[in-house]
PDB file of C-alpha atoms in Angstrom:
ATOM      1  CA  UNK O   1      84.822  24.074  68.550  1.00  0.00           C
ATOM      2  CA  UNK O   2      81.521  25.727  67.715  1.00  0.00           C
ATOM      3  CA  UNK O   3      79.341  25.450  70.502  1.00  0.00           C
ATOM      4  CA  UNK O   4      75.818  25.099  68.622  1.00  0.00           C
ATOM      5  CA  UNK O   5      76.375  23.695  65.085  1.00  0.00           C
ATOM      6  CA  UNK O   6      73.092  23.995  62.298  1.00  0.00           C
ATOM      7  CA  UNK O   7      74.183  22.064  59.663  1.00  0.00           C
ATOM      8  CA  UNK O   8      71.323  22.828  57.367  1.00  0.00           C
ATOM      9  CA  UNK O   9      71.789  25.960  55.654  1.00  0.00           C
ATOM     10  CA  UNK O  10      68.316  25.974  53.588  1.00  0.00           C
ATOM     11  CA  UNK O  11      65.606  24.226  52.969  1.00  0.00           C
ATOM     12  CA  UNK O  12      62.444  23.692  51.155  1.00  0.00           C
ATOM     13  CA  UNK O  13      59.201  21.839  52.644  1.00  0.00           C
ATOM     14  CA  UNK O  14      55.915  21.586  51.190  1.00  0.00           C
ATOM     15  CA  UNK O  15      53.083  23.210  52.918  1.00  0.00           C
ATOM     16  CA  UNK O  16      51.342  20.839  55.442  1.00  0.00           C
ATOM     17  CA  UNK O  17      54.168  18.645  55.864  1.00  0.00           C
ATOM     18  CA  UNK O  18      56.239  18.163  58.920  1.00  0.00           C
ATOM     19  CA  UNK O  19      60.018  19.786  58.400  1.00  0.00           C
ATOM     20  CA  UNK O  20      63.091  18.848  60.804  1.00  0.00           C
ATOM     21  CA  UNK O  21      65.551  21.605  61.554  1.00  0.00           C
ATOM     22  CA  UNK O  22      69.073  19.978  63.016  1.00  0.00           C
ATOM     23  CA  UNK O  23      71.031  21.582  65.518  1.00  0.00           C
ATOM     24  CA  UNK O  24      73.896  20.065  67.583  1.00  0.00           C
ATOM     25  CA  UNK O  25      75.579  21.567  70.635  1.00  0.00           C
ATOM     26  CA  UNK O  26      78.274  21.263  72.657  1.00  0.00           C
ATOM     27  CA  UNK O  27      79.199  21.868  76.142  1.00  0.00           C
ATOM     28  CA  UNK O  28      80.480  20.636  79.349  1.00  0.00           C
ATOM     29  CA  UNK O  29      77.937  21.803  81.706  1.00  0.00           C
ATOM     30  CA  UNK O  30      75.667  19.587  83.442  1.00  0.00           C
ATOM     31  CA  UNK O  31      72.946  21.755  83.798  1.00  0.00           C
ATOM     32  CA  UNK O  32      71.859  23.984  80.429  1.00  0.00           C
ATOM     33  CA  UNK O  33      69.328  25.453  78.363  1.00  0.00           C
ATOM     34  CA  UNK O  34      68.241  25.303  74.460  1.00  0.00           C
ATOM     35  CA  UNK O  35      66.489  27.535  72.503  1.00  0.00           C
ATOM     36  CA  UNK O  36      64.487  27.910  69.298  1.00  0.00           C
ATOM     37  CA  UNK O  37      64.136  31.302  67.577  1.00  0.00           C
ATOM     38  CA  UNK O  38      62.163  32.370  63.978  1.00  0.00           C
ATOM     39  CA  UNK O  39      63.761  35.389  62.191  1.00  0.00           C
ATOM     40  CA  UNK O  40      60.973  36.168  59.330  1.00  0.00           C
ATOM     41  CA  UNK O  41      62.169  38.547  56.815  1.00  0.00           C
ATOM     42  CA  UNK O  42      60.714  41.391  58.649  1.00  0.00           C
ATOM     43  CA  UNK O  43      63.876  41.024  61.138  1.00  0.00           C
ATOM     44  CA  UNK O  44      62.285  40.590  64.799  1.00  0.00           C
ATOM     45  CA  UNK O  45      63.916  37.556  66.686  1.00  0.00           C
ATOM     46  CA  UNK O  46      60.565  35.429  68.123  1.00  0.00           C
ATOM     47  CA  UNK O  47      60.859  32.870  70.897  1.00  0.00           C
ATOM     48  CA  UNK O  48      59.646  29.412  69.954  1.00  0.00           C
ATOM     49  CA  UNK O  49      60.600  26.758  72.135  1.00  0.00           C
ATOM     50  CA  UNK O  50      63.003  26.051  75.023  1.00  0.00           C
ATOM     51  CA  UNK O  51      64.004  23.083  76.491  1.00  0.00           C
ATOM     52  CA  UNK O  52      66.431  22.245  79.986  1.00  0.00           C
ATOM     53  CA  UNK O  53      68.818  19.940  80.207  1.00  0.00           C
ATOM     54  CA  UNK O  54      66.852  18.169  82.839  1.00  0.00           C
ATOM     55  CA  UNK O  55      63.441  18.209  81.692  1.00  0.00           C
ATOM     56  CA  UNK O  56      62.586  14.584  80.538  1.00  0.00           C
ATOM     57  CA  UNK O  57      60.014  15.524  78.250  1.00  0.00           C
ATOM     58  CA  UNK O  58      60.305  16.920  75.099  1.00  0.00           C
ATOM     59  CA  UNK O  59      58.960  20.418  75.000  1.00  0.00           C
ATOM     60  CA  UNK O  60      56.153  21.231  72.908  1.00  0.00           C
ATOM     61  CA  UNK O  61      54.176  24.884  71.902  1.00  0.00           C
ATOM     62  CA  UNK O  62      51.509  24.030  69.397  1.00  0.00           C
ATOM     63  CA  UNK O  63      53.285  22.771  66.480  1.00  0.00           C
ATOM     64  CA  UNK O  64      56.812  23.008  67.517  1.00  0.00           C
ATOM     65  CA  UNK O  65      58.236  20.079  69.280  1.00  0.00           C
ATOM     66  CA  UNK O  66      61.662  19.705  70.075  1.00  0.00           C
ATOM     67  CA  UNK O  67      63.239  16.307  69.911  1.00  0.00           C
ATOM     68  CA  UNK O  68      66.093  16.134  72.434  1.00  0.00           C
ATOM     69  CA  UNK O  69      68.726  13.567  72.387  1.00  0.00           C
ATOM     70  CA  UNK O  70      71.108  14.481  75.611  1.00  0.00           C
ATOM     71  CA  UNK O  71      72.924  11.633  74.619  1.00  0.00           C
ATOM     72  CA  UNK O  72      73.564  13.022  71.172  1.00  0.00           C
ATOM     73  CA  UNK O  73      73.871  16.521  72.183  1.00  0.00           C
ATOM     74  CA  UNK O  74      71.261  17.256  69.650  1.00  0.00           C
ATOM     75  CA  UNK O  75      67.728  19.847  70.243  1.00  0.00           C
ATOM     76  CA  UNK O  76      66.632  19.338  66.735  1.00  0.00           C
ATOM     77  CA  UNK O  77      62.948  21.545  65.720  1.00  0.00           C
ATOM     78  CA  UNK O  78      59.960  19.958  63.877  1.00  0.00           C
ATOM     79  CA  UNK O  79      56.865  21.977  62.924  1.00  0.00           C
ATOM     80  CA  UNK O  80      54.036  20.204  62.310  1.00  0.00           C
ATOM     81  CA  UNK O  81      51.799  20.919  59.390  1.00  0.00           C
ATOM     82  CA  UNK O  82      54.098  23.704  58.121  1.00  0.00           C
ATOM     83  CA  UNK O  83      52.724  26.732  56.698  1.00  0.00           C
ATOM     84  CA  UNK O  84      53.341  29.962  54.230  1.00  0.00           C
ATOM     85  CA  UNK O  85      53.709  31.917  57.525  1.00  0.00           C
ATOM     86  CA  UNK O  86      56.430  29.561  58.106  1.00  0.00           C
ATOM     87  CA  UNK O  87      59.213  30.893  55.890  1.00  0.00           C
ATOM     88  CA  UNK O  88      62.414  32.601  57.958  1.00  0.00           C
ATOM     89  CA  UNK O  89      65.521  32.140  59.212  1.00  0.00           C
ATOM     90  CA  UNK O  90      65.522  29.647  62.189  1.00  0.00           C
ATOM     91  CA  UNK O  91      68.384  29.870  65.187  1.00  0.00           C
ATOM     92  CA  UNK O  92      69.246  27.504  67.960  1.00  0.00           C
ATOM     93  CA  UNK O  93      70.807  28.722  71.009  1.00  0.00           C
ATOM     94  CA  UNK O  94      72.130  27.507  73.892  1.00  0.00           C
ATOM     95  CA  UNK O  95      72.260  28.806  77.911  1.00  0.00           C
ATOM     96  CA  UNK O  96      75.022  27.230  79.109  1.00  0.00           C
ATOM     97  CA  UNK O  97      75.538  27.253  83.596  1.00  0.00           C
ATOM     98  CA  UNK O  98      72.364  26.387  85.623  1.00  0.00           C
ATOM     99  CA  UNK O  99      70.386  29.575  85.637  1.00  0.00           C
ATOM    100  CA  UNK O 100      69.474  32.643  85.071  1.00  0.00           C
ATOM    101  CA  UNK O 101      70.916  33.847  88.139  1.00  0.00           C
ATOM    102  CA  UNK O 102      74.088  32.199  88.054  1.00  0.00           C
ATOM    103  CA  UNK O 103      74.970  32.487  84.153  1.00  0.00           C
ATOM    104  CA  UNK O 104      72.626  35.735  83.494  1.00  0.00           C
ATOM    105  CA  UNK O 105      70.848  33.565  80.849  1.00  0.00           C
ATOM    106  CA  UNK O 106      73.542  34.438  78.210  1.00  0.00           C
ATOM    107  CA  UNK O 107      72.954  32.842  74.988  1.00  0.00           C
ATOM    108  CA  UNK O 108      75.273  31.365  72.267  1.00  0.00           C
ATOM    109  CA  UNK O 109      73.161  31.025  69.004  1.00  0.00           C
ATOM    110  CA  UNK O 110      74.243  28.862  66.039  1.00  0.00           C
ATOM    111  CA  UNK O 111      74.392  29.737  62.272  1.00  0.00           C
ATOM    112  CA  UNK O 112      70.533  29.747  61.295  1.00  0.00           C
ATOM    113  CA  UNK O 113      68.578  27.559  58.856  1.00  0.00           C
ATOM    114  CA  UNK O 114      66.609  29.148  56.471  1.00  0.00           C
ATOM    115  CA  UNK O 115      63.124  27.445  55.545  1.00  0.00           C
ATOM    116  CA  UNK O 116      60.984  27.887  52.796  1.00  0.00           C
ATOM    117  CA  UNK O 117      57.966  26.923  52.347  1.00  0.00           C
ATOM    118  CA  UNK O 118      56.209  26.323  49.342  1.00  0.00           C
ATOM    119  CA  UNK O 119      52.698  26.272  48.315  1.00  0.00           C
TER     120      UNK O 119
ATOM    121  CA  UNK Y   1      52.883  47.806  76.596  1.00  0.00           C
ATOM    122  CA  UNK Y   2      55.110  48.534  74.216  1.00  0.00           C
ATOM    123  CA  UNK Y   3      57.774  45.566  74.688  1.00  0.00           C
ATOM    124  CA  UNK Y   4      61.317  46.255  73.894  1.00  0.00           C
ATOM    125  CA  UNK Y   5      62.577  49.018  71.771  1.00  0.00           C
ATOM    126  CA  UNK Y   6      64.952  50.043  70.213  1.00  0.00           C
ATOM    127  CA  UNK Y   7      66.150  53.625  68.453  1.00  0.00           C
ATOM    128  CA  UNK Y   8      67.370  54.421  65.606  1.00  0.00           C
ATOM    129  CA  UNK Y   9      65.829  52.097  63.045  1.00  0.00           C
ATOM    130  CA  UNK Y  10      68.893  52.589  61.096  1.00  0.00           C
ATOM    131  CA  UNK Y  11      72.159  55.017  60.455  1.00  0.00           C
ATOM    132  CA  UNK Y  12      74.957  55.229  58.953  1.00  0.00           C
ATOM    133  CA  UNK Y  13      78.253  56.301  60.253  1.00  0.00           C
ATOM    134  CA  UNK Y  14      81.769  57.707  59.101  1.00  0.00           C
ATOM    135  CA  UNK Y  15      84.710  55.825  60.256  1.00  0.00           C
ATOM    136  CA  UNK Y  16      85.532  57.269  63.661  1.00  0.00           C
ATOM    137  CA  UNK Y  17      82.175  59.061  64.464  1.00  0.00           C
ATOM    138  CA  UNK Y  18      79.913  57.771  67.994  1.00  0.00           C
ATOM    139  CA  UNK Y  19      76.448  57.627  68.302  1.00  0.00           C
ATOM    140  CA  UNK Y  20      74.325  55.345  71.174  1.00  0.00           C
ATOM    141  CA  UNK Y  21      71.996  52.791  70.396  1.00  0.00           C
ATOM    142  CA  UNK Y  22      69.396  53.172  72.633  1.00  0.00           C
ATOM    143  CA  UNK Y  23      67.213  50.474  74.103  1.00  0.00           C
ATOM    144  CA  UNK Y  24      64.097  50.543  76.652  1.00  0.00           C
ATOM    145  CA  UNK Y  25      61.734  48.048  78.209  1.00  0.00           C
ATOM    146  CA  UNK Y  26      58.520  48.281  79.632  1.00  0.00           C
ATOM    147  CA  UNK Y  27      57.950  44.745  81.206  1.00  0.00           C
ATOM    148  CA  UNK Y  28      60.204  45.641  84.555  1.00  0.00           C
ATOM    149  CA  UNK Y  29      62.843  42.877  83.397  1.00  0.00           C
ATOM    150  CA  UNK Y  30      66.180  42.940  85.442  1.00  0.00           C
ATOM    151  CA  UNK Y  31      68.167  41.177  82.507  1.00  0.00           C
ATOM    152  CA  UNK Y  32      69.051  42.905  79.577  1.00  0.00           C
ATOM    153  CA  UNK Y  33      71.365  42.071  76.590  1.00  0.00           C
ATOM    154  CA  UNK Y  34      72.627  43.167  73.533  1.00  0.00           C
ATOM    155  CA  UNK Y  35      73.882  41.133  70.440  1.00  0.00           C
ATOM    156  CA  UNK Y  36      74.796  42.171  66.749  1.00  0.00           C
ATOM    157  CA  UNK Y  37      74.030  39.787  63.844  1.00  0.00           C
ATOM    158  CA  UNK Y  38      76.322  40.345  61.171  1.00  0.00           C
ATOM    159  CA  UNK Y  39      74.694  39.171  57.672  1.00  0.00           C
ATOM    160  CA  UNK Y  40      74.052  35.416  57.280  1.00  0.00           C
ATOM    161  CA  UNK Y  41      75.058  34.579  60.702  1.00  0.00           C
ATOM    162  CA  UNK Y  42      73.505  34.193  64.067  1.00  0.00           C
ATOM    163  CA  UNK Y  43      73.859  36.876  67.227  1.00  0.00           C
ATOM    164  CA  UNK Y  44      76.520  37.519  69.142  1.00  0.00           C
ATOM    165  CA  UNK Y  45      76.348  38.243  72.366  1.00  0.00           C
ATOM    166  CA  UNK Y  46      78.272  41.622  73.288  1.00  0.00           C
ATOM    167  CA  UNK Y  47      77.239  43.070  76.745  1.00  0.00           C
ATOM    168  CA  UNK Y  48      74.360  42.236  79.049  1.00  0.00           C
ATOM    169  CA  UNK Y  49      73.558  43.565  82.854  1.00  0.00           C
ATOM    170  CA  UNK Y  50      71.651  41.240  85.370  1.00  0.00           C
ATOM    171  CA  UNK Y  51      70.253  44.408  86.753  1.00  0.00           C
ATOM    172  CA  UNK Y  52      70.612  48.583  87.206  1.00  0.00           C
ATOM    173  CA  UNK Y  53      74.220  49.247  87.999  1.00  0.00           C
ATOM    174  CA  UNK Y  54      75.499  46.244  87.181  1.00  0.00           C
ATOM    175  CA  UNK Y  55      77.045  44.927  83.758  1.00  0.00           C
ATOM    176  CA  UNK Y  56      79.504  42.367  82.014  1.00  0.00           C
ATOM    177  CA  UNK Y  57      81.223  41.727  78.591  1.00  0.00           C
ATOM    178  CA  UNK Y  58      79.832  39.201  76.721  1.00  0.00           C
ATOM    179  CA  UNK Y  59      81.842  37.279  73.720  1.00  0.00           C
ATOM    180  CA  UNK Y  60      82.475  40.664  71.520  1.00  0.00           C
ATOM    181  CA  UNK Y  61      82.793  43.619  73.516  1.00  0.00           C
ATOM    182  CA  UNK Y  62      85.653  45.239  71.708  1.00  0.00           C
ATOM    183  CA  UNK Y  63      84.584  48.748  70.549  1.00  0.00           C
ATOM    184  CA  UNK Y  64      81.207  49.172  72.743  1.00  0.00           C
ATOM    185  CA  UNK Y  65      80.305  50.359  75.977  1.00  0.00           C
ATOM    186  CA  UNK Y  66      77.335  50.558  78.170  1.00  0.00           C
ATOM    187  CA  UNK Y  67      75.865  51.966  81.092  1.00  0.00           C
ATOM    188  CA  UNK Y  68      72.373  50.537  83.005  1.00  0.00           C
ATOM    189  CA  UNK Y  69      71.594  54.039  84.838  1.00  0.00           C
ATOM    190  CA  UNK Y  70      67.722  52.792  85.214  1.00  0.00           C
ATOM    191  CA  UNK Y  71      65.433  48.765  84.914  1.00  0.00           C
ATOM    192  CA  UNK Y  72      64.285  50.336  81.842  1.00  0.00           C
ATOM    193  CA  UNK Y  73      67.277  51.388  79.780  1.00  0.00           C
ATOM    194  CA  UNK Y  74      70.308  50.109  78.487  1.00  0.00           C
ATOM    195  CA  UNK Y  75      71.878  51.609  75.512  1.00  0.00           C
ATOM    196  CA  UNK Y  76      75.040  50.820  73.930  1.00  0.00           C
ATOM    197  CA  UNK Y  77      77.669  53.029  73.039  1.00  0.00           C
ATOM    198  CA  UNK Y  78      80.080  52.993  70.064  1.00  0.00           C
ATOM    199  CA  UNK Y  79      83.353  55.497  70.629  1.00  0.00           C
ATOM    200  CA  UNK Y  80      85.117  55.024  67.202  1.00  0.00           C
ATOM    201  CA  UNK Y  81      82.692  53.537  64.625  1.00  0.00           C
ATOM    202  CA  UNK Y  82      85.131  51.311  62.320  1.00  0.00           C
ATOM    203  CA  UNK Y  83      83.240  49.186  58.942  1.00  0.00           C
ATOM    204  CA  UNK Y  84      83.836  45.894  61.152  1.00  0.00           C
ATOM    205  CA  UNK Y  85      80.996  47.053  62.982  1.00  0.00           C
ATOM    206  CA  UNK Y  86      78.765  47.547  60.173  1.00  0.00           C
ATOM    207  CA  UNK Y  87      75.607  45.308  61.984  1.00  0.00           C
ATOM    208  CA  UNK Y  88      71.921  44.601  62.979  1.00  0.00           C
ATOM    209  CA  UNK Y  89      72.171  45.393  66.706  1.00  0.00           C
ATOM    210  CA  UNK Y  90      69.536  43.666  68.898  1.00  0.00           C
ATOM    211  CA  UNK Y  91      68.478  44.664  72.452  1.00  0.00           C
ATOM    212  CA  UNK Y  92      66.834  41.845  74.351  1.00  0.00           C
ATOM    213  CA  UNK Y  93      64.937  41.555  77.924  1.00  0.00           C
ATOM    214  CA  UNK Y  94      64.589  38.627  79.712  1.00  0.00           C
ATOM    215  CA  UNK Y  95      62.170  37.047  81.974  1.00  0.00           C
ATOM    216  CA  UNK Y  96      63.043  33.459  83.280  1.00  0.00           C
ATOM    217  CA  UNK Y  97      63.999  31.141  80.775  1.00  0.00           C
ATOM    218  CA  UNK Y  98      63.076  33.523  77.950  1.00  0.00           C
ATOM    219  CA  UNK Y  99      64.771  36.871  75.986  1.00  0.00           C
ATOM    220  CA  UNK Y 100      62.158  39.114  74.191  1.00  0.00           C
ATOM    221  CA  UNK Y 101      64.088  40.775  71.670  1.00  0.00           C
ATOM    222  CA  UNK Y 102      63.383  44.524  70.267  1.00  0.00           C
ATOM    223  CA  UNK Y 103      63.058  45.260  66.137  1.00  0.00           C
ATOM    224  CA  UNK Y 104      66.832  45.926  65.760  1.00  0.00           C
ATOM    225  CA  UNK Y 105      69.262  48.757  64.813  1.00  0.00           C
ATOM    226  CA  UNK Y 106      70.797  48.066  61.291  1.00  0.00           C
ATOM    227  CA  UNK Y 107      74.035  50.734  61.312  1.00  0.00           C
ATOM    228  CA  UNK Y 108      76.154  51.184  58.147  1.00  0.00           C
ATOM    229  CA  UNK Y 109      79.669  52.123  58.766  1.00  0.00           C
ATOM    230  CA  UNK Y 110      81.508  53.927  56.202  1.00  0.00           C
TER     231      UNK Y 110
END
């Protein structure tokens, strides 16, 4: 079984909306880690958002939120007020053990979603 | 500061040559990784090291090697180039909860 699943290959989203990236996961560990990532065309991987299995908030970082549902197994993204700048590939990841120290903060990413945003 | 790097930019190979990927960080992290993204897909994981001297396979290590002599460096070493390795290779260091990832190696194997 895949162990992060992003179901939505592509997408478009009009500039200034909000846009919801999906990503589902799967694991067996109590205590785990999710991640965000934007791939622009350019190629660099950039850190967005991460989230722990026991933090009861969502996290936010300016206009990325990410809406967990433990229940659901789901970390799904939403950018606010999406712009041009906003176009790449988008990766979820998952740290799966309860550390870095104990599980060397490995990561297992999913397939990517690719957004586009138009003007 | 310069971050993470990473050298070449890009190269191709013949079937069967080596060459090593090298990688280098500035920011004194103990963890350091290194993934390939084949096209379309996401990373895969294929070594990291917690530290100098000390390294493990990660989920496809078939066909690499590498060493962590120094903090600083880790480069990856490919014995035998074959096409199925034809790849953006990414070098991350981490810091807590976070991996900052260098520009990438795109190698052509032919």
């Amino acid at each position: 079984a895949q162990k992060i699943t992003q179901t939505q290959p592509g997408m478009f989203v009009q500039e200034k909306e909000a846009v919801t990236l999906d990503c589902t996961y799967d694991t067996s560990d109590q205590s785990y880690g999710l991640f965000w990532y934007k791939q622009p065309s350019s190629g660099e991987m950039i850190f967005l958002i991460y989230q722990g299995s026991y933090d009861e908030q969502n996290a936010t970082e300016g206009r990325y939120s990410l809406n967990f549902q433990k229940a659901r197994k789901s970390a799904n993204l939403v950018i606010s007020a999406s712009q041009l700048g906003d176009s790449a590939m988008y990766f979820c990841a998952m740290r799966e053990g309860p550390g870095i120290k104990a599980a060397g903060n490995k990561l297992t990413f999913g397939g990517g979603t690719r957004v586009l945003v138009k003007p | 500061n310069a971050g993470v790097t990473q050298t070449p930019k890009f190269r191709i190979l013949k079937i069967g040559q080596s060459m090593t990927l090298q990688c280098a960080q500035d920011m004194n992290h103990n963890y350091m990784y290194w993934y390939r993204q084949d096209p379309g897909m996401g990373l895969k994981l294929i070594y990291y090291s917690v530290g100098a001297g000390i390294t493990d396979k990660g989920e496809v290590p078939n066909g690499y090697n590498v060493s962590r002599s120094t903090t600083e460096d880790f480069p990856l070493r490919l014995e035998l180039a074959a096409p199925s390795q034809t790849s953006v290779y990414f070098c991350a260091s981490g810091y807590r909860e976070t991996q900052y990832f260098g520009p990438g190696t795109r190698l052509l194997v032919l």
